[in-house]
mmCIF file of C-alpha atoms in Angstrom:
data_model
loop_
_atom_site.group_PDB
_atom_site.id
_atom_site.type_symbol
_atom_site.label_atom_id
_atom_site.label_comp_id
_atom_site.label_asym_id
_atom_site.label_seq_id
_atom_site.Cartn_x
_atom_site.Cartn_y
_atom_site.Cartn_z
ATOM 1 C CA MET A 19 0.707 -0.257 -0.219
ATOM 2 C CA ALA A 20 1.002 2.758 -1.006
ATOM 3 C CA TYR A 21 1.912 5.917 2.061
ATOM 4 C CA HIS A 22 3.200 9.394 2.052
ATOM 5 C CA ALA A 23 6.310 9.541 4.721
ATOM 6 C CA THR A 24 9.875 12.478 4.530
ATOM 7 C CA VAL A 25 12.720 10.330 3.059
ATOM 8 C CA ILE A 26 15.892 12.003 5.431
ATOM 9 C CA PRO A 27 19.461 11.642 3.985
ATOM 10 C CA VAL A 28 22.896 10.121 5.696
ATOM 11 C CA MET A 29 25.409 10.840 4.129
ATOM 12 C CA ILE A 30 27.538 8.279 4.070
ATOM 13 C CA ALA A 31 30.656 9.272 4.287
ATOM 14 C CA SER A 32 34.321 7.539 4.728
ATOM 15 C CA PRO A 33 37.429 7.085 3.614
ATOM 16 C CA GLY A 34 38.330 3.982 0.603
ATOM 17 C CA ASP A 35 39.232 1.658 1.942
ATOM 18 C CA VAL A 36 36.383 0.587 3.996
ATOM 19 C CA ALA A 37 33.992 -0.085 1.215
ATOM 20 C CA GLU A 38 32.175 -3.132 3.082
ATOM 21 C CA GLU A 39 31.313 -1.685 6.301
ATOM 22 C CA ARG A 40 29.947 0.551 3.531
ATOM 23 C CA GLU A 41 27.764 -0.963 2.264
ATOM 24 C CA LEU A 42 27.287 -3.159 5.430
ATOM 25 C CA ILE A 43 25.867 0.815 6.562
ATOM 26 C CA ARG A 44 23.553 0.958 4.033
ATOM 27 C CA GLU A 45 21.436 -2.419 4.116
ATOM 28 C CA ILE A 46 21.230 -1.783 7.984
ATOM 29 C CA ILE A 47 19.086 1.633 6.319
ATOM 30 C CA HIS A 48 17.992 -0.470 4.496
ATOM 31 C CA ASP A 49 16.948 -2.667 7.311
ATOM 32 C CA TRP A 50 15.487 -0.355 9.266
ATOM 33 C CA ASN A 51 13.528 1.221 6.294
ATOM 34 C CA ASP A 52 11.529 -1.749 5.831
ATOM 35 C CA VAL A 53 10.668 -2.743 10.136
ATOM 36 C CA ASN A 54 10.021 2.151 10.526
ATOM 37 C CA ALA A 55 9.315 3.796 7.745
ATOM 38 C CA GLU A 56 5.258 2.739 7.107
ATOM 39 C CA ILE A 57 4.730 3.190 10.207
ATOM 40 C CA SER A 58 6.529 6.413 11.333
ATOM 41 C CA ASN A 59 6.012 8.206 7.744
ATOM 42 C CA VAL A 60 10.204 8.497 7.896
ATOM 43 C CA MET A 61 12.018 6.816 5.040
ATOM 44 C CA LEU A 62 16.564 6.879 4.925
ATOM 45 C CA ALA A 63 18.007 7.269 2.147
ATOM 46 C CA GLY A 64 21.821 6.685 2.361
ATOM 47 C CA ILE A 65 23.895 7.913 -0.179
ATOM 48 C CA GLY A 66 27.745 7.935 -0.881
ATOM 49 C CA TRP A 67 30.264 9.754 -2.536
ATOM 50 C CA GLU A 68 30.716 6.618 -4.694
ATOM 51 C CA THR A 69 26.860 6.928 -6.067
ATOM 52 C CA HIS A 70 25.884 10.113 -5.550
ATOM 53 C CA SER A 71 28.664 13.334 -7.459
ATOM 54 C CA SER A 72 30.333 13.343 -10.249
ATOM 55 C CA PRO A 73 33.133 14.811 -11.457
ATOM 56 C CA GLU A 74 34.012 17.983 -12.163
ATOM 57 C CA LEU A 75 34.067 20.001 -15.189
ATOM 58 C CA GLY A 76 35.773 22.137 -16.769
ATOM 59 C CA THR A 77 39.481 23.614 -17.170
ATOM 60 C CA ARG A 78 41.940 23.324 -14.487
ATOM 61 C CA PRO A 79 41.855 26.706 -12.321
#
């Protein structure tokens, strides 16, 4: 069933050598949403540089 929810972006920032831990955090956020999003009307959205950034365009300064 559809419902309205407030989406809260959660920035996942860490050094590059802990990719497994970043993925674990995304899984935990997903699990939290499965249990809590509909009853609390809040949904967490895990965002990170791997999926939510792009290289700078243009010439070098």
